[in-house]
């Protein structure tokens, strides 16, 4: 794991852009993307840059079950707002939260990922150590799955909704086994509330109790942290 400690998320965004530029220069064509508050500064830097994804494919990690693309809380909407309206891709794939036929949606998304091996996967980190929406206990070899969000994730995401009752309780997520197949992984985490999960991910045992700890097994992971997120690490 290569760890880069930055001053703040704005600096982190600049480092994030550099990873995307490097991947593009090395011929990357398929980008795995994340939502949430963490990647916003990286997307801002990408939008200001001259990177062109019009010949590339994006595959998002997850989407809430039940939310349609025109719902402002959906991850479809988020991606449009923060990246795609400025930097369109040739094809952009996101799980379809309105497809309530779970088996069919899982099969569709697994096929998309099988057809488009991911070159660079961007990740955030849940306070409970989740990656994508793979909550603690998810098997490391999981493919796309429909997940019941834990109370900790619902609480953390309530800030994006008018009240906690509006936070969807389930999501479709790319599984851990598929995330691990990406050629290069870039994880960003900022703020004190991520420090414990960062420590467990980097210095703890590899265990399904901390899904992100599996990244210790990946040969090419870069982690961008601000000082607060890195504050509990023993080896700096
Ligand atoms: C989002 C995702 C989640 C988030 C994580 C952190 O697509 O897959 O794993 O990255 O919940 O969320 P933020 O960045 O809002 O703290």
Short mmCIF file of C-alpha atoms and ligand atoms in Angstrom, two decimals:
data_model
loop_
_atom_site.label_atom_id
_atom_site.label_comp_id
_atom_site.label_asym_id
_atom_site.label_seq_id
_atom_site.Cartn_x
_atom_site.Cartn_y
_atom_site.Cartn_z
CA UNK A 1 0.00 0.00 0.00
CA UNK A 2 1.37 3.38 -0.95
CA UNK A 3 0.17 6.06 1.45
CA UNK A 4 0.18 9.76 0.61
CA UNK A 5 -0.63 12.18 3.42
CA UNK A 6 -1.93 15.56 2.31
CA UNK A 7 -2.78 18.81 4.06
CA UNK A 8 -6.51 18.72 3.35
CA UNK A 9 -9.09 17.32 0.91
CA UNK A 10 -8.32 20.09 -1.61
CA UNK A 11 -4.73 18.89 -1.78
CA UNK A 12 -6.06 15.34 -1.88
CA UNK A 13 -8.07 16.24 -4.97
CA UNK A 14 -4.88 17.42 -6.69
CA UNK A 15 -3.18 14.12 -5.86
CA UNK A 16 -6.28 12.27 -7.03
CA UNK A 17 -6.14 14.07 -10.37
CA UNK A 18 -2.49 13.05 -10.73
CA UNK A 19 -3.47 9.36 -10.36
CA UNK A 20 -6.11 9.72 -13.06
CA UNK A 21 -3.62 11.49 -15.34
CA UNK A 22 -1.04 8.77 -14.78
CA UNK A 23 -3.58 6.02 -15.46
CA UNK A 24 -4.69 7.74 -18.69
CA UNK A 25 -1.07 8.17 -19.78
CA UNK A 26 -0.59 4.44 -19.21
CA UNK A 27 -3.56 3.63 -21.42
CA UNK A 28 -6.38 3.17 -18.90
CA UNK A 29 -9.79 2.98 -20.59
CA UNK A 30 -12.10 1.80 -17.81
CA UNK A 31 -12.54 3.82 -14.63
CA UNK A 32 -14.37 2.56 -11.54
CA UNK A 33 -15.95 5.52 -9.77
CA UNK A 34 -17.26 6.32 -6.30
CA UNK A 35 -19.73 8.84 -4.88
CA UNK A 36 -20.13 10.41 -1.44
CA UNK A 37 -18.35 13.47 -0.07
CA UNK A 38 -14.80 12.13 -0.35
CA UNK A 39 -14.16 12.15 -4.13
CA UNK A 40 -15.70 15.58 -4.71
CA UNK A 41 -12.37 17.43 -4.69
CA UNK A 42 -10.83 14.90 -7.07
CA UNK A 43 -13.80 15.30 -9.43
CA UNK A 44 -13.45 19.10 -9.19
CA UNK A 45 -9.80 18.89 -10.24
CA UNK A 46 -10.64 16.46 -13.05
CA UNK A 47 -13.35 18.83 -14.31
CA UNK A 48 -10.84 21.72 -14.40
CA UNK A 49 -8.25 19.57 -16.20
CA UNK A 50 -7.89 18.74 -19.87
CA UNK A 51 -8.55 15.03 -19.30
CA UNK A 52 -10.86 13.62 -21.93
CA UNK A 53 -12.91 10.50 -21.22
CA UNK A 54 -15.01 10.55 -24.38
CA UNK A 55 -13.45 7.29 -25.52
CA UNK A 56 -13.53 5.65 -22.08
CA UNK A 57 -15.92 3.71 -19.88
CA UNK A 58 -16.94 4.43 -16.30
CA UNK A 59 -18.44 1.91 -13.91
CA UNK A 60 -19.82 3.12 -10.59
CA UNK A 61 -19.58 1.18 -7.38
CA UNK A 62 -23.11 1.45 -6.15
CA UNK A 63 -26.62 2.88 -6.16
CA UNK A 64 -29.44 3.00 -3.63
CA UNK A 65 -32.25 0.54 -4.25
CA UNK A 66 -35.45 2.40 -5.08
CA UNK A 67 -33.96 5.68 -6.29
CA UNK A 68 -34.30 6.64 -9.94
CA UNK A 69 -31.69 8.57 -11.92
CA UNK A 70 -33.67 11.82 -11.68
CA UNK A 71 -33.83 11.68 -7.87
CA UNK A 72 -31.34 14.27 -6.55
CA UNK A 73 -30.24 11.82 -3.81
CA UNK A 74 -29.40 9.08 -6.30
CA UNK A 75 -25.84 8.30 -7.26
CA UNK A 76 -26.82 8.68 -10.92
CA UNK A 77 -27.74 12.28 -10.16
CA UNK A 78 -24.57 12.84 -8.14
CA UNK A 79 -22.35 11.59 -10.96
CA UNK A 80 -24.11 13.82 -13.48
CA UNK A 81 -23.71 16.82 -11.21
CA UNK A 82 -20.10 16.29 -10.14
CA UNK A 83 -18.48 14.74 -13.21
CA UNK A 84 -20.43 13.55 -16.23
CA UNK A 85 -21.97 16.89 -17.19
CA UNK A 86 -18.42 18.29 -17.49
CA UNK A 87 -16.56 15.16 -18.53
CA UNK A 88 -18.76 12.72 -20.45
CA UNK A 89 -17.63 9.13 -20.97
CA UNK A 90 -18.40 7.00 -24.02
CA UNK A 91 -20.40 4.70 -21.72
CA UNK A 92 -21.20 5.20 -18.05
CA UNK A 93 -22.62 2.35 -16.02
CA UNK A 94 -24.28 2.61 -12.59
CA UNK A 95 -26.42 -0.05 -10.92
CA UNK A 96 -30.10 0.52 -11.69
CA UNK A 97 -31.76 1.24 -8.34
CA UNK A 98 -35.18 1.01 -9.94
CA UNK A 99 -34.65 -2.58 -11.05
CA UNK A 100 -36.26 -4.50 -8.22
CA UNK A 101 -35.56 -7.79 -9.93
CA UNK A 102 -32.43 -8.40 -7.88
CA UNK A 103 -31.21 -11.46 -9.74
CA UNK A 104 -31.55 -9.74 -13.07
CA UNK A 105 -29.77 -6.54 -11.95
CA UNK A 106 -26.92 -8.49 -10.37
CA UNK A 107 -26.44 -10.53 -13.53
CA UNK A 108 -26.53 -7.40 -15.71
CA UNK A 109 -23.93 -5.57 -13.60
CA UNK A 110 -21.62 -8.58 -13.27
CA UNK A 111 -21.66 -8.87 -17.07
CA UNK A 112 -20.82 -5.18 -17.52
CA UNK A 113 -17.79 -5.55 -15.25
CA UNK A 114 -16.72 -8.81 -16.92
CA UNK A 115 -16.88 -7.07 -20.31
CA UNK A 116 -14.98 -3.98 -19.08
CA UNK A 117 -12.09 -4.90 -16.77
CA UNK A 118 -11.40 -1.92 -14.53
CA UNK A 119 -8.05 -0.17 -14.90
CA UNK A 120 -8.35 2.35 -12.07
CA UNK A 121 -10.86 2.00 -9.24
CA UNK A 122 -11.56 5.02 -7.05
CA UNK A 123 -12.83 4.26 -3.53
CA UNK A 124 -13.99 6.11 -0.43
CA UNK A 125 -14.01 4.47 2.98
CA UNK A 126 -16.99 3.97 5.30
CA UNK A 127 -16.59 4.79 8.99
CA UNK A 128 -17.16 1.08 9.59
CA UNK A 129 -14.52 0.11 7.04
CA UNK A 130 -16.86 -0.54 4.13
CA UNK A 131 -15.78 -0.12 0.52
CA UNK A 132 -18.52 0.33 -2.04
CA UNK A 133 -21.51 -0.60 0.08
CA UNK A 134 -19.88 -3.84 1.17
CA UNK A 135 -20.63 -3.77 4.84
CA UNK A 136 -18.67 -5.72 7.50
CA UNK A 137 -19.17 -9.45 7.03
CA UNK A 138 -19.37 -9.34 3.22
CA UNK A 139 -17.30 -12.22 1.78
CA UNK A 140 -14.08 -11.14 0.08
CA UNK A 141 -15.00 -13.00 -3.13
CA UNK A 142 -18.39 -11.31 -3.53
CA UNK A 143 -19.59 -10.10 -6.92
CA UNK A 144 -22.36 -7.53 -7.36
CA UNK A 145 -24.80 -7.81 -4.50
CA UNK A 146 -27.87 -6.23 -2.96
CA UNK A 147 -26.95 -5.12 0.51
CA UNK A 148 -28.86 -4.08 3.62
CA UNK A 149 -27.10 -0.96 4.88
CA UNK A 150 -25.97 -1.00 8.49
CA UNK A 151 -27.28 1.58 10.95
CA UNK A 152 -23.80 3.19 10.99
CA UNK A 153 -23.96 3.75 7.22
CA UNK A 154 -27.55 5.00 7.38
CA UNK A 155 -26.54 7.46 10.13
CA UNK A 156 -23.49 8.60 8.18
CA UNK A 157 -25.50 9.18 5.00
CA UNK A 158 -28.46 10.86 6.70
CA UNK A 159 -26.66 14.19 6.21
CA UNK A 160 -27.50 14.06 2.52
CA UNK A 161 -31.25 13.60 3.19
CA UNK A 162 -33.95 15.73 4.89
CA UNK A 163 -34.26 13.13 7.63
CA UNK A 164 -32.94 9.67 8.46
CA UNK A 165 -36.20 7.96 7.48
CA UNK A 166 -35.60 9.01 3.89
CA UNK A 167 -32.23 7.23 3.65
CA UNK A 168 -32.76 4.08 1.56
CA UNK A 169 -32.07 0.93 3.57
CA UNK A 170 -30.58 -1.09 0.72
CA UNK A 171 -28.15 -0.62 -2.13
CA UNK A 172 -26.73 -2.49 -5.08
CA UNK A 173 -22.96 -2.64 -4.85
CA UNK A 174 -20.05 -3.95 -6.83
CA UNK A 175 -18.69 -6.77 -4.66
CA UNK A 176 -15.31 -6.95 -2.99
CA UNK A 177 -14.07 -9.67 -5.34
CA UNK A 178 -14.76 -7.40 -8.32
CA UNK A 179 -13.14 -4.35 -6.70
CA UNK A 180 -10.03 -6.45 -6.04
CA UNK A 181 -9.78 -7.30 -9.76
CA UNK A 182 -9.13 -3.66 -10.69
CA UNK A 183 -5.59 -3.15 -11.94
CA UNK A 184 -4.96 -0.12 -9.73
CA UNK A 185 -6.93 1.07 -6.70
CA UNK A 186 -7.03 4.62 -5.39
CA UNK A 187 -8.69 5.10 -2.00
CA UNK A 188 -9.22 8.50 -0.41
CA UNK A 189 -10.26 9.20 3.19
CA UNK A 190 -10.52 12.50 5.00
CA UNK A 191 -11.41 13.59 8.52
CA UNK A 192 -11.16 12.35 12.08
CA UNK A 193 -14.27 10.19 11.76
CA UNK A 194 -12.35 7.96 9.31
CA UNK A 195 -9.20 7.57 11.43
CA UNK A 196 -10.23 4.32 13.14
CA UNK A 197 -11.27 2.68 9.86
CA UNK A 198 -8.01 3.84 8.23
CA UNK A 199 -5.95 2.30 11.01
CA UNK A 200 -7.87 -0.99 10.79
CA UNK A 201 -7.55 -1.01 6.98
CA UNK A 202 -3.80 -0.39 6.95
CA UNK A 203 -2.47 -1.85 10.19
CA UNK A 204 -5.14 -4.26 11.36
CA UNK A 205 -5.63 -7.93 10.52
CA UNK A 206 -7.17 -8.81 7.17
CA UNK A 207 -10.72 -9.64 8.15
CA UNK A 208 -14.23 -9.42 6.70
CA UNK A 209 -15.09 -7.41 9.84
CA UNK A 210 -13.19 -4.57 8.13
CA UNK A 211 -13.90 -4.95 4.40
CA UNK A 212 -11.19 -2.43 3.39
CA UNK A 213 -8.51 -4.53 5.10
CA UNK A 214 -8.65 -6.83 2.05
CA UNK A 215 -6.80 -4.08 0.16
CA UNK A 216 -3.62 -5.21 1.97
CA UNK A 217 -3.77 -8.17 -0.45
CA UNK A 218 -3.93 -6.00 -3.59
CA UNK A 219 -0.63 -5.43 -5.42
CA UNK A 220 -1.26 -1.80 -6.48
CA UNK A 221 -3.13 0.39 -3.99
CA UNK A 222 -2.60 4.10 -3.40
CA UNK A 223 -4.22 5.68 -0.35
CA UNK A 224 -4.62 9.43 -0.01
CA UNK A 225 -5.29 10.64 3.53
CA UNK A 226 -5.43 13.98 5.25
CA UNK A 227 -3.63 14.32 8.59
CA UNK A 228 -6.80 13.70 10.60
CA UNK A 229 -7.63 10.46 8.80
CA UNK A 230 -4.00 9.35 9.22
CA UNK A 231 -3.80 10.41 12.85
CA UNK A 232 -4.08 6.93 14.41
CA UNK A 233 -1.53 5.27 12.12
CA UNK A 234 1.53 4.10 13.98
CA UNK A 235 3.92 4.15 11.03
CA UNK A 236 3.63 7.50 9.28
C1 LIG B 1 -19.86 5.56 -2.45
C2 LIG B 1 -19.32 4.41 -1.71
C3 LIG B 1 -19.10 4.45 -0.25
C4 LIG B 1 -18.45 5.76 0.23
C5 LIG B 1 -18.24 5.73 1.74
C6 LIG B 1 -17.67 7.04 2.24
O1 LIG B 1 -19.98 5.26 -3.82
O2 LIG B 1 -19.09 3.42 -2.31
O3 LIG B 1 -18.26 3.38 0.11
O4 LIG B 1 -17.24 5.93 -0.43
O5 LIG B 1 -19.47 5.51 2.38
O6 LIG B 1 -18.59 8.06 2.05
P1 LIG B 1 -18.17 9.59 2.21
O7 LIG B 1 -17.19 9.87 1.13
O8 LIG B 1 -19.46 10.36 1.98
O9 LIG B 1 -17.62 9.75 3.55
#
